[in-house]
XYZ file of C-alpha atoms in Angstrom:
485
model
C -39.839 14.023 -44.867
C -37.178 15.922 -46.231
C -36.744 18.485 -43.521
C -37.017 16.392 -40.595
C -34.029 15.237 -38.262
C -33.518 12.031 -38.176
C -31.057 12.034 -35.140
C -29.653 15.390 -33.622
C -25.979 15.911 -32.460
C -24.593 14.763 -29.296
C -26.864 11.502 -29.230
C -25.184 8.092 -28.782
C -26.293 5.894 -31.708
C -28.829 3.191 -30.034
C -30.243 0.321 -32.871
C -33.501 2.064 -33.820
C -31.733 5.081 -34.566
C -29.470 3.106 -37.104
C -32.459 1.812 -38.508
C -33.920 5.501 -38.655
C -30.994 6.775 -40.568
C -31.075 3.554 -43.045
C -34.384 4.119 -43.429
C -33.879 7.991 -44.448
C -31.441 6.326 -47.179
C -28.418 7.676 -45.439
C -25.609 5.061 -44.944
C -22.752 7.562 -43.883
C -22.869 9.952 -40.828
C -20.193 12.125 -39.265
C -19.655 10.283 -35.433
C -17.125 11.523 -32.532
C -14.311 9.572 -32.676
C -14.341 7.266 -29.106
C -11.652 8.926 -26.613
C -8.611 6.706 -26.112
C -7.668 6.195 -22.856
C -4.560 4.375 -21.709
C -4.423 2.882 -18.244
C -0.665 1.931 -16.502
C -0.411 0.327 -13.678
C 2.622 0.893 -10.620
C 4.548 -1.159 -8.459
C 6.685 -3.960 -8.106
C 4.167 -6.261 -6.036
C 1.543 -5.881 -8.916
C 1.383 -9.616 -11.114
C -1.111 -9.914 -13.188
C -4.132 -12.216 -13.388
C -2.959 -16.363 -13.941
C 0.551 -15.279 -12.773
C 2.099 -17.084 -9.179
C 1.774 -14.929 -6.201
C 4.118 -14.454 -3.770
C 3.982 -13.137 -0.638
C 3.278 -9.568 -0.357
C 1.882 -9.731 -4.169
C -0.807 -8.091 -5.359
C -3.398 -9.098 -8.338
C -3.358 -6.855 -10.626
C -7.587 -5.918 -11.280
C -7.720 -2.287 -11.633
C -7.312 -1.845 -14.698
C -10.004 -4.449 -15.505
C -11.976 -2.964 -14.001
C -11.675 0.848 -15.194
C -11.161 -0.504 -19.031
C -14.805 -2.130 -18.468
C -16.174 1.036 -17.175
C -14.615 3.592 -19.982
C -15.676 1.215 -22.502
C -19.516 1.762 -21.233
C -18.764 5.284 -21.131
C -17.955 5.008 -24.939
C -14.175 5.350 -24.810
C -11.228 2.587 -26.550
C -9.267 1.433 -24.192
C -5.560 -0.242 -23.324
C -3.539 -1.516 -20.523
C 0.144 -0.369 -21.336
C 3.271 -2.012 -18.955
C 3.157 -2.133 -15.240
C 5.905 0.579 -14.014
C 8.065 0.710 -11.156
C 7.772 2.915 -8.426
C 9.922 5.672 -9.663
C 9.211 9.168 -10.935
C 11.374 9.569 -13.924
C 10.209 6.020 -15.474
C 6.707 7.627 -14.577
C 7.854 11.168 -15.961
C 8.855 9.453 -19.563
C 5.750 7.482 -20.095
C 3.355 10.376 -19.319
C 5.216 12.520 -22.371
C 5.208 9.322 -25.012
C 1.594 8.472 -23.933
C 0.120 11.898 -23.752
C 1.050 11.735 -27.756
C -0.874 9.026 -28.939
C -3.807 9.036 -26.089
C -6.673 11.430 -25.387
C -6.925 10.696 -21.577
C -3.922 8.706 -19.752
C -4.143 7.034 -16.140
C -1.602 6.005 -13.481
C -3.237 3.645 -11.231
C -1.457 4.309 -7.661
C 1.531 6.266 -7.319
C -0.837 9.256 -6.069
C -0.701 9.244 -2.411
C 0.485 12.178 -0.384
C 3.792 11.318 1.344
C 6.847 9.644 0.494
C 6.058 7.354 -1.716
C 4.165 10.031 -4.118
C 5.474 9.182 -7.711
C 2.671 10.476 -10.118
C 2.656 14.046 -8.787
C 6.377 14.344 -8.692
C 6.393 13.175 -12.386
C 3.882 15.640 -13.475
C 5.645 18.198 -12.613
C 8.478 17.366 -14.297
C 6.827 16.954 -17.993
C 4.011 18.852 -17.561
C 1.282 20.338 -15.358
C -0.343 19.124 -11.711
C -3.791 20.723 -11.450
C -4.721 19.357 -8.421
C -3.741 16.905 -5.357
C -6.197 15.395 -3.262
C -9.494 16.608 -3.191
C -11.790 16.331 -0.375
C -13.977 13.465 -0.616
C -13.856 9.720 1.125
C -12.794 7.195 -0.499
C -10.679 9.049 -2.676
C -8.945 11.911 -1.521
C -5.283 11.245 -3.315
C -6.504 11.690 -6.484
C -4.365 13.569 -9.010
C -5.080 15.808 -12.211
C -3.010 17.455 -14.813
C -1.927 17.370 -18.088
C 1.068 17.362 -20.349
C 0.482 19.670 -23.614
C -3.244 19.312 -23.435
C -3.825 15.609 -22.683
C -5.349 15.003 -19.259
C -3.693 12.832 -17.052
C -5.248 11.111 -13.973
C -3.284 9.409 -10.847
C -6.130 7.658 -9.712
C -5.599 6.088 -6.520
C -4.759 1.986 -5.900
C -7.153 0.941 -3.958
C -9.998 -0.367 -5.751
C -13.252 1.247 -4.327
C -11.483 4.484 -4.457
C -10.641 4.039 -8.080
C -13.905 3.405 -8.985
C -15.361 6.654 -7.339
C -12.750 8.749 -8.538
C -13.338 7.295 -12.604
C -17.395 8.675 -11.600
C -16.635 11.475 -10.654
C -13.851 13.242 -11.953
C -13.194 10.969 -15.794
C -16.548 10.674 -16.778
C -17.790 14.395 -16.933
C -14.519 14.848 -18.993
C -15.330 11.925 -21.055
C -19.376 13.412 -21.497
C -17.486 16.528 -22.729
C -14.930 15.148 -25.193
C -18.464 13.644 -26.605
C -20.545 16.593 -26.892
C -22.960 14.346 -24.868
C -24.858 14.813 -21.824
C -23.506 12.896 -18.692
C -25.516 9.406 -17.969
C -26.134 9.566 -14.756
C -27.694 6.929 -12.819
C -31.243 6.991 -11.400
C -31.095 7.917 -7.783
C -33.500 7.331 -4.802
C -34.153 8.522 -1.005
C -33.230 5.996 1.303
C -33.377 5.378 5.010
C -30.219 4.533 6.800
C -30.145 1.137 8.869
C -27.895 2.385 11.234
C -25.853 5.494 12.250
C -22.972 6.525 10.356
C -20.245 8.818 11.794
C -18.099 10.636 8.733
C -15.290 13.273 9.345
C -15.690 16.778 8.907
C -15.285 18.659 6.118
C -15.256 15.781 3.707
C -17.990 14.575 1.154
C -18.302 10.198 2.080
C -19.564 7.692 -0.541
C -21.160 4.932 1.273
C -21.439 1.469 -0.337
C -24.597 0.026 0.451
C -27.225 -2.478 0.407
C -30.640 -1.684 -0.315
C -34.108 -3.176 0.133
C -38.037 -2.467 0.242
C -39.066 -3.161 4.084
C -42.531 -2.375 4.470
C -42.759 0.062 1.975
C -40.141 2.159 3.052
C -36.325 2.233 0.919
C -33.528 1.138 3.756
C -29.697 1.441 3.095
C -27.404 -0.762 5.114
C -24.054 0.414 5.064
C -21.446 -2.227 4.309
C -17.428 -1.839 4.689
C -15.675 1.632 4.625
C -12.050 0.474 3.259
C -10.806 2.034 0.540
C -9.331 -1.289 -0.709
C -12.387 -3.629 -0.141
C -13.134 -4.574 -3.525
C -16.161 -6.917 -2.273
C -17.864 -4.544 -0.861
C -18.240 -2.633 -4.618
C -19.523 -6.014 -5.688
C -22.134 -6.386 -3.351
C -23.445 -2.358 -3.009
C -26.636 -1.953 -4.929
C -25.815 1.788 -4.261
C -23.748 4.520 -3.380
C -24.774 6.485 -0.519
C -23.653 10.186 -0.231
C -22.985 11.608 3.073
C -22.414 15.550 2.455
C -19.424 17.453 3.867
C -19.757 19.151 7.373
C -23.059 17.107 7.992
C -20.826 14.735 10.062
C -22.768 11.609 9.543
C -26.188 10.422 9.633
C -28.609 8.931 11.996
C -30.204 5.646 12.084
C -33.201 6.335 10.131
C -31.967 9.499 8.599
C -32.829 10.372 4.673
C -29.996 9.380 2.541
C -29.602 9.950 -1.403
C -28.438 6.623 -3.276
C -27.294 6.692 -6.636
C -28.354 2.601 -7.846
C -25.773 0.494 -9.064
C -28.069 -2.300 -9.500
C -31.574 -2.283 -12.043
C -34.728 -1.218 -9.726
C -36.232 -4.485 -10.509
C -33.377 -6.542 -8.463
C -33.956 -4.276 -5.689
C -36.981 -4.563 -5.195
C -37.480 -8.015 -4.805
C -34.132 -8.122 -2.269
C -34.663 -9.929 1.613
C -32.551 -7.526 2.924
C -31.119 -9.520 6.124
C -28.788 -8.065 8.758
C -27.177 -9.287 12.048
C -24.860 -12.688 12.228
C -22.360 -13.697 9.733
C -22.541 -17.696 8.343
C -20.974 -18.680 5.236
C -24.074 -20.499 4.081
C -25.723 -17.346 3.181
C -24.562 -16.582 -0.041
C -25.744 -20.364 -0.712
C -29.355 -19.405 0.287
C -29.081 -16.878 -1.856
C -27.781 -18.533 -5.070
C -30.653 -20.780 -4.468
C -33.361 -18.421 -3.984
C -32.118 -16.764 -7.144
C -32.284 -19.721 -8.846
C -35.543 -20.307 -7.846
C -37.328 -16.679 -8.734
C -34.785 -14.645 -10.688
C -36.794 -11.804 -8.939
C -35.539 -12.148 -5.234
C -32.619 -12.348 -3.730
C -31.334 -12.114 -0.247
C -28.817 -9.438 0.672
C -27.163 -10.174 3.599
C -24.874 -7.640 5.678
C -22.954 -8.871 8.599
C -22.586 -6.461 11.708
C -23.306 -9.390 14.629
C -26.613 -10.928 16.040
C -27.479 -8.375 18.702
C -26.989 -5.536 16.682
C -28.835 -7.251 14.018
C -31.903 -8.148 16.219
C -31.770 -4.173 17.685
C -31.934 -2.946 13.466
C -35.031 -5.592 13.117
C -36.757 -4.066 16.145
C -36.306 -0.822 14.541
C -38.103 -1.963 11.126
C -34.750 -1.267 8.708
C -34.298 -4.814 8.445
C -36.904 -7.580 6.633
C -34.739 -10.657 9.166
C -32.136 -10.983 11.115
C -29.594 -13.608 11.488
C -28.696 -14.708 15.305
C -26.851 -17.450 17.472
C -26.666 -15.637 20.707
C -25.763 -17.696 23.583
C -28.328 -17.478 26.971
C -27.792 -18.147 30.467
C -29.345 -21.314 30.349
C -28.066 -22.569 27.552
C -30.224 -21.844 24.780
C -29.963 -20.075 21.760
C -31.772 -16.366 20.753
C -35.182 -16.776 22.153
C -34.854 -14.713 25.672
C -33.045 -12.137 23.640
C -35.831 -12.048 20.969
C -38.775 -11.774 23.684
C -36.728 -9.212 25.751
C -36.182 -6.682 23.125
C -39.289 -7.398 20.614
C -41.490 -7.619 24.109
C -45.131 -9.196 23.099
C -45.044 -8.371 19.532
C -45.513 -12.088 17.460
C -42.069 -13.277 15.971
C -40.707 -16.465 14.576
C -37.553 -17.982 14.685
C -36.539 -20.410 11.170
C -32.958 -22.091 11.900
C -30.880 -22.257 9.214
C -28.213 -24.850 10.718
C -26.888 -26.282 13.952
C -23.502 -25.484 13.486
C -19.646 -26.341 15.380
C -17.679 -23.069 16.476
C -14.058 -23.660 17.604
C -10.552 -22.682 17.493
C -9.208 -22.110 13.441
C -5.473 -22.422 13.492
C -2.692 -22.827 11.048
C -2.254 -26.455 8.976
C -0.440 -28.254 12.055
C -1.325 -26.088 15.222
C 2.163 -24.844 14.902
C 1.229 -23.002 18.781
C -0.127 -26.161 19.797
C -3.372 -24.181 20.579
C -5.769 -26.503 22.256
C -7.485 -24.585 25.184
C -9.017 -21.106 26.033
C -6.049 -21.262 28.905
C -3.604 -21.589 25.428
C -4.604 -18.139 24.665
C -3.382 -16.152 27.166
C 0.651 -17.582 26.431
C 2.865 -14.065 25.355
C 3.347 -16.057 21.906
C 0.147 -16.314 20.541
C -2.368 -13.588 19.062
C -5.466 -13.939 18.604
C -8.270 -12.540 16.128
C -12.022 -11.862 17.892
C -15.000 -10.435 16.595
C -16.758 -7.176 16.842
C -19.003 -6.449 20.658
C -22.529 -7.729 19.764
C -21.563 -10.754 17.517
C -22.803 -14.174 18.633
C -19.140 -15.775 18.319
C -18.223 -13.048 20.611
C -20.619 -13.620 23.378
C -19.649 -17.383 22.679
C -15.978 -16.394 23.423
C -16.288 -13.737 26.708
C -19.144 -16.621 28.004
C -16.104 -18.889 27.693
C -13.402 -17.169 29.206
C -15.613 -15.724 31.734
C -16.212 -19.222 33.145
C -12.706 -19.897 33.223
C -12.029 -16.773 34.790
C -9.683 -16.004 31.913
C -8.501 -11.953 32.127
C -9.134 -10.885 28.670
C -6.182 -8.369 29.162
C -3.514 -11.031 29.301
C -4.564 -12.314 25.706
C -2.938 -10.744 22.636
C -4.950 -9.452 20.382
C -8.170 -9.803 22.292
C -8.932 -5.897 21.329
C -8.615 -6.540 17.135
C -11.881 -6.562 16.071
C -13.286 -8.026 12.573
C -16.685 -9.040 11.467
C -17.138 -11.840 9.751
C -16.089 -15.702 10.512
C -14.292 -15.570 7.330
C -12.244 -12.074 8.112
C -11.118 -14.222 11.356
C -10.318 -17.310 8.827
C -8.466 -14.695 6.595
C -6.364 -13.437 8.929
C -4.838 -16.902 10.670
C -4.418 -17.960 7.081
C -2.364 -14.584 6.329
C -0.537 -15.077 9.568
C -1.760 -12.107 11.053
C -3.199 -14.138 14.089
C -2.485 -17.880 15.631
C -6.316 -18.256 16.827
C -9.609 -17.374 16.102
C -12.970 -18.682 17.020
C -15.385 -19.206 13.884
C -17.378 -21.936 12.344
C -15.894 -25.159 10.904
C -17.174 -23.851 7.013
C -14.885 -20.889 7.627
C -11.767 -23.071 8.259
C -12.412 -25.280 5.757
C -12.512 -22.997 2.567
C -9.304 -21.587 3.662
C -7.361 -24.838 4.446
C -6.897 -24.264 7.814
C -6.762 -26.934 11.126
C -10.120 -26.898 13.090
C -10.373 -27.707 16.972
C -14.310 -27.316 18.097
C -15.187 -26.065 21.337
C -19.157 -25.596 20.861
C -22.481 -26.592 18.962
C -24.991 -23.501 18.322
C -28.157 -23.194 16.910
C -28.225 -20.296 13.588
C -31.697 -18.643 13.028
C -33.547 -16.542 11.226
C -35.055 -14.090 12.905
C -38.751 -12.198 11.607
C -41.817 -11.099 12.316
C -44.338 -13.119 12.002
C -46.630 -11.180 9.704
C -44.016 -11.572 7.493
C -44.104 -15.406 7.306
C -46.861 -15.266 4.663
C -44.641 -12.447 2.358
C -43.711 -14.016 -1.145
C -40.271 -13.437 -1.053
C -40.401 -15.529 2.827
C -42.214 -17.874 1.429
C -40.096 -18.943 -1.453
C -37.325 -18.782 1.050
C -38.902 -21.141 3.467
C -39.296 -23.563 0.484
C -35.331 -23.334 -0.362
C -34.377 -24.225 3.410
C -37.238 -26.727 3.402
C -34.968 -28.457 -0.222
C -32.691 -31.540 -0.108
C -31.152 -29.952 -2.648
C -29.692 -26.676 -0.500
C -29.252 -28.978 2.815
C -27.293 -31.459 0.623
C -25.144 -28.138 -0.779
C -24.916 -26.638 3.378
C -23.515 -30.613 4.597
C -20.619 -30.283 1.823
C -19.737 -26.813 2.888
C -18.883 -28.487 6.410
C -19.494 -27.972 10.086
């Protein structure tokens, strides 16, 4: 029909509309030319990816990562050279860049204080607009412009990179487009546990999500700035609303998805112990319905059981330590009471000492870690290693104030791993897996028994039963013996 629109302004061309206007015998349309964006990177530490680290390095993924997002935000982009930390160098490449680029970005360089490069150098060739804004992660943030080119200091740290690109470069990019914003789909969530946030500031929560008995449950996962991991795993973003000061356990949370509904969905989401052999059971489970998944998050067994009781959680993975001996059992029947559960183990497993190639220390004893020289890494109150560890000392009527380090706190056997292999620590307890994939010497002090903690009812679920049949494979056990321990 002659008078009818084929395809109005401001739409991104999908295939069907191409086919629409081919089919209207046009072959030529006027389009929005894609924004160019150029993205430079600070700092003498960065190398980029394939290049030898050194210590103190850092791996240059940022920009990677930002390119891939503007380019599904329907913007060109390039990487131009890595700058040093100094205004004026800063100062010269904003003026030459803000000619040939519709949007430019300084990745770090934007932090309030003395090492503040990007701000400094906007003011010198142009305009700062604003510095630091009050949300978390994300608060250095920087915006200006020289002539009429916006500039961005986005900040270095990963997670807050990604936030600030959302929020603050994407609306301008929707604009430069005539387009309206995509934004993703968002949902009501409950929150697993409480979350304290400071005052005055909107918090973005990365979290995992899952279905438990009809019911939408976010589990928070790490709060760094920096922890790139944690963006990998989040199926959402959780917003926490300046002045509201946090949220309760069980409160109603808004998630923005990061993830397709249909992944969600079918997620076992699993909280409580850490063990290396999850993300195995996972791959496998994957493999074996691409319509389930297990999403684990790691904030220690008896926390983990408490989150179960409270019916955010579909399991819970334990290897708390009893009195007599025994592993989970008393602790299940004293907080679930008579309500029917079930216990699955997942492995029998060796905790012990994970020192540096050589036990430079010569660390061989739980007397070896009260000595001035060493430092040692523990895990978080709650966390079956932990109870391991103050069962231990306990016994040998070891003050925990004479050991170094016995306050420092992380949550995972590999976080302990990671820092004896950084040197941050001589000694950690953790499982034999943990030392292994970082190449590190292994002295055991204990056996334990791992399991999977549910309800009952839940045995005959779909998802539970498909993972009962993984555990139940030669194939995974043969893949959980090579991983070690």
């Amino acid at each position: 029909v002659i008078t009818e629109m084929v395809v109005p302004a401001g739409r991104r061309l999908r295939p069907v509309d191409l086919a629409g206007l081919l089919a209207a015998g046009l072959t030529q349309v006027d389009v929005k030319t894609m924004p160019k964006v150029v993205i430079y990177p600070t700092g003498a530490e960065i190398v980029q990816p394939g290049q030898p680290l050194s210590p103190g390095s850092i791996i240059e993924f940022n920009s990677r990562m930002l390119g891939g997002r503007l380019r599904e935000l329907g913007c060109t982009w390039e990487t131009g050279p890595t700058l040093s930390d100094n205004s004026e160098e800063i100062a010269g490449t904003l003026q030459r860049a803000a000619e040939k680029a519709d949007i430019v970005l300084i990745i770090a360089g934007a932090s309030a204080g003395s090492r503040d490069f990007t701000s400094t150098a906007l003011q010198q060739v142009g305009e700062l607009v604003v510095h630091g804004v009050a949300i978390r992660p994300g608060k250095p943030i920087v915006l200006g412009r020289v002539n009429q080119t916006p500039i961005v200091g986005v900040p270095g740290y990963a997670v807050s990179a990604a936030l600030c690109l959302d929020l603050f470069i994407a609306p301008l990019i929707g604009h430069m487009l005539g387009t309206i914003e995509a934004k993703r789909e968002t949902r009501k969530a409950l929150l697993s546990r409480k979350v304290f946030s400071p005052a005055g500031m909107d918090e973005f929560l990365r979290v995992r999500l899952g279905l438990v008995d009809d019911k939408l449950v976010a589990a928070p996962l790490g709060r760094g700035a920096g922890l790139i991991m944690s963006l990998v795993k989040a199926d959402g973003l959780a917003h926490v609303p300046a002045f509201s000061e946090g949220v309760h356990a069980g409160g109603e949370i808004e998630v923005q998805l990061l993830r397709p509904w249909g992944e969600i969905a079918g997620a076992l989401l699993m909280i409580g112990s850490h063990d290396p052999s999850l993300d195995l059971l996972d791959h496998h489970l994957r493999r074996r319905d691409p319509n389930l998944s297990l999403s684990s998050i790691h904030v220690g067994s008896l926390s983990g059981l408490r989150i179960l009781k409270e019916g955010y959680s579909h399991l819970a993975g334990s290897h708390l330590l009893q009195e007599d001996g025994e592993y989970n059992i008393g602790y299940v029947r004293q907080l679930f009471g008579g309500e029917e559960m079930a216990a699955v183990c997942l492995a029998h497993r060796e905790q012990g000492f994970m020192v540096a190639p050589g036990n430079p220390k010569n660390i061989h004893s739980w007397q070896d870690l009260t000595r001035s020289e060493v430092r040692f890494i523990n895990r978080q109150r709650g966390a079956g290693t932990r109870v391991l560890t103050d069962h231990e000392l306990q016994k040998q009527g070891i003050n925990t104030q004479r050991i170094v380090g016995y306050e420092r706190e992380v949550y995972t056997h590999l976080a302990v791993a990671a820092a004896v292999k950084s040197g941050e620590a001589d000694v950690g307890v953790g499982v034999l897996a943990a030392a292994k994939a970082l190449g590190l010497d292994f002295f055991p002090l204990a056996k334990e028994r791992y399991d999977i903690i549910l309800r009952r009812r839940q045995m005959e679920a779909a998802g539970v039963q498909s993972l009962l049949s993984v555990l139940a494979s030669e194939e995974f056990k043969q893949e959980l013996l090579s991983l070690g321990g």
